[in-house]
Tab-separated table of C-alpha atoms in Angstrom:
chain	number	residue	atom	x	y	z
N	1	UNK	CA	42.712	-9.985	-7.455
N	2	UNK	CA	42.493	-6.125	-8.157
N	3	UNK	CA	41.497	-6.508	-11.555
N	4	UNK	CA	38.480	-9.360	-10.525
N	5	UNK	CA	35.892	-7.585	-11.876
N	6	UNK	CA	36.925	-7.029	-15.581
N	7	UNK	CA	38.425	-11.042	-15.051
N	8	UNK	CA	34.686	-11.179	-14.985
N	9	UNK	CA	33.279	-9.421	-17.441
N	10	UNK	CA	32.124	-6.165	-16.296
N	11	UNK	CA	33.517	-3.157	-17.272
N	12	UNK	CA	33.102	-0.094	-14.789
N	13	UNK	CA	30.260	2.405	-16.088
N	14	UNK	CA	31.080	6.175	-17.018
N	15	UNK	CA	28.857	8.443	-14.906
N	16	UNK	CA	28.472	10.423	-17.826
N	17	UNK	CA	27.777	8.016	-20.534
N	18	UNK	CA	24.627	7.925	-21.711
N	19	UNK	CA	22.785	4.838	-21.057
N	20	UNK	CA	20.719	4.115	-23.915
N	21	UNK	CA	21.343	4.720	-27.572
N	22	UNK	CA	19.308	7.469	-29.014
N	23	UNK	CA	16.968	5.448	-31.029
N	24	UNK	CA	15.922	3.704	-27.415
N	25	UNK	CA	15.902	7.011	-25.807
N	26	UNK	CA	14.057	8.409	-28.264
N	27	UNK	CA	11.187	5.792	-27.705
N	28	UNK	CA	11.266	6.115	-24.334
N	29	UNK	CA	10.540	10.190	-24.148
N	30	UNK	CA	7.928	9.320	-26.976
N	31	UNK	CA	6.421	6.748	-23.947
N	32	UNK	CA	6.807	9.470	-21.795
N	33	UNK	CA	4.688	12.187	-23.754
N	34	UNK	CA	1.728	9.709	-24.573
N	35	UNK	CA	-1.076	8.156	-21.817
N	36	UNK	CA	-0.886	8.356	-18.304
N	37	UNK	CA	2.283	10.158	-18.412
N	38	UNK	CA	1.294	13.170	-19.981
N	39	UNK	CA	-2.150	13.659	-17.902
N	40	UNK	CA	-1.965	17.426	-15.868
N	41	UNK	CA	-2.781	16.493	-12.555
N	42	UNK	CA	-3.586	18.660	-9.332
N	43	UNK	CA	-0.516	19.336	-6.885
N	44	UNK	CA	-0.561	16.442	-4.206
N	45	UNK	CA	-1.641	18.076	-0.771
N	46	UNK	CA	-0.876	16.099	2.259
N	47	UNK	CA	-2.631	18.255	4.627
N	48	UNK	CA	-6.359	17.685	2.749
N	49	UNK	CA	-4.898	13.673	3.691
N	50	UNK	CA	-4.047	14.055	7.157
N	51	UNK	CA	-7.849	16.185	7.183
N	52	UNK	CA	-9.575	13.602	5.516
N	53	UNK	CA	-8.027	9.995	8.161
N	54	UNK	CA	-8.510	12.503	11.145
N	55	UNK	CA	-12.559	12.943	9.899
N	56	UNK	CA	-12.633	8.972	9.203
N	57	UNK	CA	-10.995	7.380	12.390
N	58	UNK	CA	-12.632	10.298	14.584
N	59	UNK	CA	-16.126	8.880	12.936
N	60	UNK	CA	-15.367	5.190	13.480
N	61	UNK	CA	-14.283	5.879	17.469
N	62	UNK	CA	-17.202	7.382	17.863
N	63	UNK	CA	-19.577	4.701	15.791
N	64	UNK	CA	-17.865	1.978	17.897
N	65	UNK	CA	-18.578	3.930	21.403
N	66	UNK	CA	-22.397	4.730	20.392
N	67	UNK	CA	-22.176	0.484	19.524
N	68	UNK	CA	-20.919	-0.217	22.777
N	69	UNK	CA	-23.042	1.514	24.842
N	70	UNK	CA	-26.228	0.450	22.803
N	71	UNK	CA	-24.885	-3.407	23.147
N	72	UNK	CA	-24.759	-2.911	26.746
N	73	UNK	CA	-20.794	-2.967	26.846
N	74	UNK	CA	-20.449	0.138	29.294
């Protein structure tokens, strides 16, 4: 029972082996330099995110009141 899994075929992976051969990893960074992945882009600013859903549910509470009172609701 202690040796189960190489009874099944698997062989324990080296943290420090690399994991592709260097032909595959070489067309992987290639991928990586090429398209999408190479595009610049602006840093990602939460805070412009939290700005922008506090503008658009404070709009939509206040559409919904001014449709309320105009339907006759309150």
């Amino acid at each position: 029972m202690e040796n189960s899994k190489h009874e099944q075929g698997h062989d324990p992976v080296d943290d420090n082996s690399p994991r592709l051969k260097p032909e595959d990893q070489a067309k992987v960074d290639e991928f990586l330099q090429k398209g999408v992945n190479s595009v610049e882009r602006k840093p990602f600013k939460p805070i412009r995110l939290v700005i922008l859903l506090l503008v658009v549910v404070t709009t939509l509470s206040v559409l919904s009141q001014l449709l309320a009172k105009w339907a006759g609701v309150y």
